[in-house]
Short mmCIF file of C-alpha atoms in Angstrom, two decimals:
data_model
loop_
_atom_site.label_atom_id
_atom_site.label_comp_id
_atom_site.label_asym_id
_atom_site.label_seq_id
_atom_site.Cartn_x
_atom_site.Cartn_y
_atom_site.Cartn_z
CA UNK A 43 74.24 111.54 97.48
CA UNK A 44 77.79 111.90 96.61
CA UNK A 45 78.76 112.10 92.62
CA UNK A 46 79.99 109.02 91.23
CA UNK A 47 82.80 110.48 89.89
CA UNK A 48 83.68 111.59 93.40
CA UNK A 49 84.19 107.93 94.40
CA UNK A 50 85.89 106.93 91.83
CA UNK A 51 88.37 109.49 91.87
CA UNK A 52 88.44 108.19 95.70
CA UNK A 53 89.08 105.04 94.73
CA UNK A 54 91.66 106.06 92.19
CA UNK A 55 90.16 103.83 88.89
CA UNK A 56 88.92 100.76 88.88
CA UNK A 57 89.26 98.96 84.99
CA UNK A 58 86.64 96.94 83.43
CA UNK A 59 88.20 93.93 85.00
CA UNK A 60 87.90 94.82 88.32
CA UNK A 61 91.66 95.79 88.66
CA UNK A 62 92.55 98.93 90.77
CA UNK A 63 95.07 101.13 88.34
CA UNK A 64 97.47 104.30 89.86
CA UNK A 65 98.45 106.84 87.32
CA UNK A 66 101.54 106.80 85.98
CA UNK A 67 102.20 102.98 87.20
CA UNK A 68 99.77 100.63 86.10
CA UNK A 69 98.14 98.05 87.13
CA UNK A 70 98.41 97.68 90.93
CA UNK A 71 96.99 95.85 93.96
CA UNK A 72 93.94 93.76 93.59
CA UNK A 73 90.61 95.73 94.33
CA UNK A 74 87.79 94.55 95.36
CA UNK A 75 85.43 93.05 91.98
CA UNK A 76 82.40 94.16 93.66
CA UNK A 77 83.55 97.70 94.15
CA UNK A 78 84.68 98.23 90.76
CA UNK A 79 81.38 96.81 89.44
CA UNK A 80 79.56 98.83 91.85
CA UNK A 81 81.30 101.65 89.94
CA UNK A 82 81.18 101.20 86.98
CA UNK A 83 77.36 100.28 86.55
CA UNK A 84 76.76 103.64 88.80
CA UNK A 85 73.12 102.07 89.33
CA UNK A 86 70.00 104.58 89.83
CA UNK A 87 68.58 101.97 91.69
CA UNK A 88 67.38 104.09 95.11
CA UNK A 89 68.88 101.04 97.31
CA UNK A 90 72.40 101.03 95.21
CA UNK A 91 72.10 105.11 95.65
CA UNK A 92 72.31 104.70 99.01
CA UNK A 93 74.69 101.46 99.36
CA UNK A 94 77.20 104.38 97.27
CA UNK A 95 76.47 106.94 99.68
CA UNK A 96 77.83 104.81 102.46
CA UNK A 97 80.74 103.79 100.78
CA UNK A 98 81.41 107.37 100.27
CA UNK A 99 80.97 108.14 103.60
CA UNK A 100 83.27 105.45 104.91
CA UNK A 101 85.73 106.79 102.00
CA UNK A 102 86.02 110.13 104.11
CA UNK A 103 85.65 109.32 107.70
CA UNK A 104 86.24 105.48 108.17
CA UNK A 105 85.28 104.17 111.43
CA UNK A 106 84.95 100.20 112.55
CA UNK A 107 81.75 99.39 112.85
CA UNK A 108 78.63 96.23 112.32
CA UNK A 109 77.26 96.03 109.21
CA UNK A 110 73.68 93.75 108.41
CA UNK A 111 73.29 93.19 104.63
CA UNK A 112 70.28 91.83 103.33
CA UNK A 113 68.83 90.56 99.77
CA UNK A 114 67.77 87.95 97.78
CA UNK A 115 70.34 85.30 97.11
CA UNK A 116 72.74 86.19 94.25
CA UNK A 117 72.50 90.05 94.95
CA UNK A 118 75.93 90.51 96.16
CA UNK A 119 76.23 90.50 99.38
CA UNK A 120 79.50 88.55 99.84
CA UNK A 121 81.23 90.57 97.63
CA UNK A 122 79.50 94.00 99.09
CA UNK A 123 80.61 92.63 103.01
CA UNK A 124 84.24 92.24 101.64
CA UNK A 125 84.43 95.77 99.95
CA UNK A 126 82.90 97.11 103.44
CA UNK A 127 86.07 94.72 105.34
CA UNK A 128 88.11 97.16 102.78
CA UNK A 129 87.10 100.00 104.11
CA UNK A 130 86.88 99.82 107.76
CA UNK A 131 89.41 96.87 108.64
CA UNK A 132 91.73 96.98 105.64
CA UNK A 133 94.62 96.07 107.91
CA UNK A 134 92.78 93.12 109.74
CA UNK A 135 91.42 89.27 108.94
CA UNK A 136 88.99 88.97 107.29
CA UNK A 137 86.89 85.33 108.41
CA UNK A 138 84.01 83.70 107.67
CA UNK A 139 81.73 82.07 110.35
CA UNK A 140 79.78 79.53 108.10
CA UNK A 141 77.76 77.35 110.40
CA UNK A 142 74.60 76.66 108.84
CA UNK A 143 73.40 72.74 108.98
CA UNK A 144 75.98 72.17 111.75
CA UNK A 145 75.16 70.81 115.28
CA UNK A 146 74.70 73.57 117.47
CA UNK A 147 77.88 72.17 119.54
CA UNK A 148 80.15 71.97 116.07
CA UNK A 149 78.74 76.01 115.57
CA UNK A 150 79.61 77.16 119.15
CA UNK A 151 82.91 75.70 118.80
CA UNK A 152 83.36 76.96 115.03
CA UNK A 153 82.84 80.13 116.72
CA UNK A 154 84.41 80.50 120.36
CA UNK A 155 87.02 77.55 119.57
CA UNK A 156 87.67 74.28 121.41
CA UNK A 157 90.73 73.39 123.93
CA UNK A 158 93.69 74.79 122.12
CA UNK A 159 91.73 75.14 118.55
CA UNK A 160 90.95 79.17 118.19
CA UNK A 161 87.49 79.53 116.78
CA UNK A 162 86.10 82.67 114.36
CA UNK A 163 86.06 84.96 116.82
CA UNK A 164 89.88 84.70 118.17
CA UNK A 165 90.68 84.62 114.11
CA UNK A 166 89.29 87.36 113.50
CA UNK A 167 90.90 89.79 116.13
CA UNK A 168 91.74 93.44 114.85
CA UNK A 169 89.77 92.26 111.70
CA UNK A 170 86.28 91.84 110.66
CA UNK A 171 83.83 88.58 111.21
CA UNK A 172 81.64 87.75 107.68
CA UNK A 173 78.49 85.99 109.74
CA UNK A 174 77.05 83.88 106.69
CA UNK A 175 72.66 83.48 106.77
CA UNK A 176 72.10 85.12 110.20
CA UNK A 177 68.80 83.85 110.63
CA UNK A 178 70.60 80.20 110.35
CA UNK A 179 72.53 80.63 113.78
CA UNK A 180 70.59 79.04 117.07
CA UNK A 181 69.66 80.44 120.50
CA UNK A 182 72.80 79.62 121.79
CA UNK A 183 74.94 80.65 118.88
CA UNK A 184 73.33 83.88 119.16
CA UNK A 185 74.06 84.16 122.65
CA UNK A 186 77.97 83.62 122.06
CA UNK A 187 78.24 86.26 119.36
CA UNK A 188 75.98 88.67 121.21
CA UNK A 189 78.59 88.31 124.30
CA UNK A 190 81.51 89.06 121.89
CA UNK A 191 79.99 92.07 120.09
CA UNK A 192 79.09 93.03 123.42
CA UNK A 193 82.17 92.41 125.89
CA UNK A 194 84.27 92.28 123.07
CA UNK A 195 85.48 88.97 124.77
CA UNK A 196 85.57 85.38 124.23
CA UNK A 197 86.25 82.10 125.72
CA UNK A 198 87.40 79.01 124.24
CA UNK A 199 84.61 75.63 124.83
CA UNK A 200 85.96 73.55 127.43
CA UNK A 201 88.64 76.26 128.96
CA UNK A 202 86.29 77.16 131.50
CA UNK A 203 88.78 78.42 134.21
CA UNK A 204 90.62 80.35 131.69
CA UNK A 205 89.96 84.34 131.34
CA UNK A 206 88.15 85.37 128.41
CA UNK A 207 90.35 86.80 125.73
CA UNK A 208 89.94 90.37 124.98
CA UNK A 209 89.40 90.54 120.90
CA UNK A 210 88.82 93.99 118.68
CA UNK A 211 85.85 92.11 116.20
CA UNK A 212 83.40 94.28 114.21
CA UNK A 213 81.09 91.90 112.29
CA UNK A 214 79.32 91.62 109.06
CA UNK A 215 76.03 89.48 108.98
CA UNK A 216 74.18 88.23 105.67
CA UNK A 217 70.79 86.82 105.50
CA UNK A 218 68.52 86.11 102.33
CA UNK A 219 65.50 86.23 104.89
CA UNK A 220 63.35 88.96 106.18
CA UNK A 221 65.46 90.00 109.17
CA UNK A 222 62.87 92.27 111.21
CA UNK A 223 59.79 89.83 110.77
CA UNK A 224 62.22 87.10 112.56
CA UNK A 225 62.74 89.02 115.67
CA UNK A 226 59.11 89.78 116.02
CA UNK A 227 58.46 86.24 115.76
CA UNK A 228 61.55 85.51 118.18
CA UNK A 229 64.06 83.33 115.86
CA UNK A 230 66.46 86.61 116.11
CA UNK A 231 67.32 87.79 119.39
CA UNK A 232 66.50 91.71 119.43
CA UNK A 233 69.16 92.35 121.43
CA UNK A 234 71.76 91.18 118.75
CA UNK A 235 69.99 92.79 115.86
CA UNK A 236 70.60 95.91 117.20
CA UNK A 237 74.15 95.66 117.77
CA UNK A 238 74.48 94.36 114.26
CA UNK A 239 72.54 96.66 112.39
CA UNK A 240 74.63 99.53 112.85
CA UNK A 241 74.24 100.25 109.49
CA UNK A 242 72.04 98.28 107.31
CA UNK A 243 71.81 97.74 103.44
CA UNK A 244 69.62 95.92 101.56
CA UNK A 245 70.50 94.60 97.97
CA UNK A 246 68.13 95.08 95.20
CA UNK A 247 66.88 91.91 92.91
CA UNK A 248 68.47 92.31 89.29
CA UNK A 249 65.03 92.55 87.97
CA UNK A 250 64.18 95.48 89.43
CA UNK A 251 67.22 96.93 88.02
CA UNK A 252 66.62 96.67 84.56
CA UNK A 253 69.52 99.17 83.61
CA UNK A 254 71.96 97.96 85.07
CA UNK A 255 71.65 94.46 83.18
CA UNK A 256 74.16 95.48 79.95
CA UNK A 257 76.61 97.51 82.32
CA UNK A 258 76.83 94.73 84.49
CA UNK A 259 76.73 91.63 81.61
CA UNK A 260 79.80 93.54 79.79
CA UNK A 261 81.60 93.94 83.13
CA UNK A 262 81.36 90.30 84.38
CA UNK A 263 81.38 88.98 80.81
CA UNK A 264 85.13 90.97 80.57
CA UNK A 265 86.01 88.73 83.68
CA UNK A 266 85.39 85.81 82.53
CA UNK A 267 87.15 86.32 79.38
CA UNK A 268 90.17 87.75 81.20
CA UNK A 269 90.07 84.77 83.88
CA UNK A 270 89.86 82.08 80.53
CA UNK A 271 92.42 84.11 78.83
CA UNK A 272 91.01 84.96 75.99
CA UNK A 273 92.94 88.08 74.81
CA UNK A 274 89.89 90.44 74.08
CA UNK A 275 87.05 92.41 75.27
CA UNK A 276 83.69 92.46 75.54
CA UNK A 277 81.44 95.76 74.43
CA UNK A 278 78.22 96.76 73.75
CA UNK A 279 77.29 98.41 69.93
CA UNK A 280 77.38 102.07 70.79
CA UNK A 281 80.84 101.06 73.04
CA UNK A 282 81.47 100.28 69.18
CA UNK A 283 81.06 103.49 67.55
CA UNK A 284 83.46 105.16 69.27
CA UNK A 285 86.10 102.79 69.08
CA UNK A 286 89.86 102.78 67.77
CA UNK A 287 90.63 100.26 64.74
CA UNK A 288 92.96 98.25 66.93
CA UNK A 289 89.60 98.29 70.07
CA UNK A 290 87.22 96.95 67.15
CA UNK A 291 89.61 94.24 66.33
CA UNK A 292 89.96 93.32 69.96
CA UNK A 293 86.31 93.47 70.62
CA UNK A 294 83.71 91.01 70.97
CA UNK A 295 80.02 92.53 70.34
CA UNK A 296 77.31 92.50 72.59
CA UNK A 297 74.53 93.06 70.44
CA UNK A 298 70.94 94.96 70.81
CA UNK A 299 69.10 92.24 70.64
CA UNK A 300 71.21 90.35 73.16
CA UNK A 301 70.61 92.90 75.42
CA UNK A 302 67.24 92.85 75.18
CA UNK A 303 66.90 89.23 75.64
CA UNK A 304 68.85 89.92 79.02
CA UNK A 305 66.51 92.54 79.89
CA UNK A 306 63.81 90.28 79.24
CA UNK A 307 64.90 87.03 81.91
CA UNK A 308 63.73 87.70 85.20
CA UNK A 309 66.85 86.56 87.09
CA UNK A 310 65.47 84.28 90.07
CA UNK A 311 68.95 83.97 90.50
CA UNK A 312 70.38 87.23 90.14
CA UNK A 313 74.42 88.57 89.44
CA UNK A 314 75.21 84.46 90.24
CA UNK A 315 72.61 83.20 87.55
CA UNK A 316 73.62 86.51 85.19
CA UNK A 317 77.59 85.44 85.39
CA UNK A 318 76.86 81.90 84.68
CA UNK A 319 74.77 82.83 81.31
CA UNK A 320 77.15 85.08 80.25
CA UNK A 321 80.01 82.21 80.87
CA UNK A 322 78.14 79.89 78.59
CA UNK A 323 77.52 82.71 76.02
CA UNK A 324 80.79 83.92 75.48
CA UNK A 325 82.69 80.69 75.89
CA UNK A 326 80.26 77.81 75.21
CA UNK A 327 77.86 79.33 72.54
CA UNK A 328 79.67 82.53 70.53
CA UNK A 329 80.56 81.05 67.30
CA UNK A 330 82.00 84.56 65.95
CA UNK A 331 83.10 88.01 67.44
CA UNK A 332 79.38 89.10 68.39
CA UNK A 333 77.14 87.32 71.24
CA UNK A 334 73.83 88.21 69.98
CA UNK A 335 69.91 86.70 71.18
CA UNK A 336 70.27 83.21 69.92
CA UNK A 337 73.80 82.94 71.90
CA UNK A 338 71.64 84.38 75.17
CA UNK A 339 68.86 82.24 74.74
CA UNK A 340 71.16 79.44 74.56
CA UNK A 341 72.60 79.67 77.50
CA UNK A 342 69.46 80.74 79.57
CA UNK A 343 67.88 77.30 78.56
CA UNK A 344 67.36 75.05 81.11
CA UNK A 345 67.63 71.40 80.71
CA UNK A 346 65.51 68.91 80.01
CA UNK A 347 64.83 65.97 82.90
#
């Protein structure tokens, strides 16, 4: 695996806000959050090892290409498809094909369009289509994306006598589910799993990633703070010790024993549940310029019925 100070130089640097700096001029474009957290955790997780391999890869020789990404809920797969988007289809739309609950008519025509209404697929020409839950799409829907990946062509509902529109479209499917086990059982059409899992990642749960809990609390926790302007950072105690006068004075303490109580949670819901604690820590619950167990406990707490 490539070092991670090779992608980041790649990258150029990435702050603790998720902000993409140049040298010499500050801060410039937006980058993508979940790259620079990706970064700047630099997980040891095997699965994460490999999810920074292929960005490195891509980084050197980037080619357009289906993606499937798979994980529990709350693992990051959004933000992970739109880094990918980044890197192979920078130039092009990026668009969402969101169709679960929907009649299968509504999701053909969500997809392939209606009349004079463009659908997904047309929308996302030269670009990249984000295919939310996978495992949600029916027979037919399948059928209709399998035809565009296929023929790279697409045809509006209802425009029958029209010829299909040629469309450049590489996609990027999601599912929470166990992927392979559904086409065995024949909810996934094996013919479309192949042409989607061009490259496949999976993301880890947080709680099998128990180091990359205060990495990843500070990092998100510095969002939120930035987003709510509050004018100063979050750091962990031995971020402390090497501090300048003017950082300590700036900085709000995560302490040990904060940490530990994060280390401690399980996460059932993952990065999503882990932001939302750390918004009601920091902004609901810190009483001072520390967030230590009690604050963390606090906002872990469920309420009562």
């Amino acid at each position: 695996m490539a070092p991670i100070r090779s992608i980041r130089s790649r990258l150029e640097s990435i702050d603790g806000r998720g902000r993409r700096t140049t040298p010499g001029r500050g801060v410039a474009t937006p980058a993508s959050p979940w790259i620079g957290a990706l970064i700047r955790i630099s997980s040891t997780h095997p699965a994460m090892s490999r999810i920074l391999d292929v960005i490195e890869r891509l980084q050197d020789r980037p080619f357009r290409t289906n993606f499937l990404l798979t994980g529990e809920p709350g693992t990051g797969k959004d933000g992970l498809a739109r880094a990918l988007h980044q890197l192979v289809a920078s130039g092009g739309p990026l668009v969402k094909l969101d169709v679960i609950g929907f009649p299968e008519e509504a999701a053909l025509e969500a997809l392939s369009g209606q009349g004079v209404r463009p659908g997904a697929a047309e929308q996302a020409d030269r670009g990249t289509l984000l295919i939310e839950e996978l495992l949600g799409l029916s027979p037919r829907v399948q059928e209709a994306l399998l035809r565009l990946l296929k023929s790279g062509r697409s045809r509006r509902m209802g425009r029958n006598r029209d010829v299909p529109r040629r469309l450049s479209v590489n996609a990027i499917a999601l599912s929470d589910g166990d992927v392979e086990r559904a086409v065995v059982e024949g909810r996934l059409r094996h013919d479309l799993y192949h042409r989607l899992a061009r490259i496949v990642l999976w993301l880890p749960p947080l709680r099998e990633r128990p180091d990359d809990i205060a990495p990843a609390a500070v990092w998100m926790g510095n969002r939120i703070l930035s987003t709510a302007r509050v004018p100063l950072d979050l750091c962990t105690s031995e971020d402390l010790r090497s501090a300048s006068p003017e950082e300590r004075r700036r900085a709000i303490e995560l302490e040990s024993s904060a940490i530990e109580a994060l280390r401690a949670h399980l996460w059932p819901g993952n990065f999503r549940e882990l932001e939302t604690a750390m918004e009601r820590a920091l902004l609901l619950y810190r009483q001072s310029s520390r967030v230590g167990a009690a604050e963390i406990h606090a906002a872990l707490a469920s309420p009562r019925p």
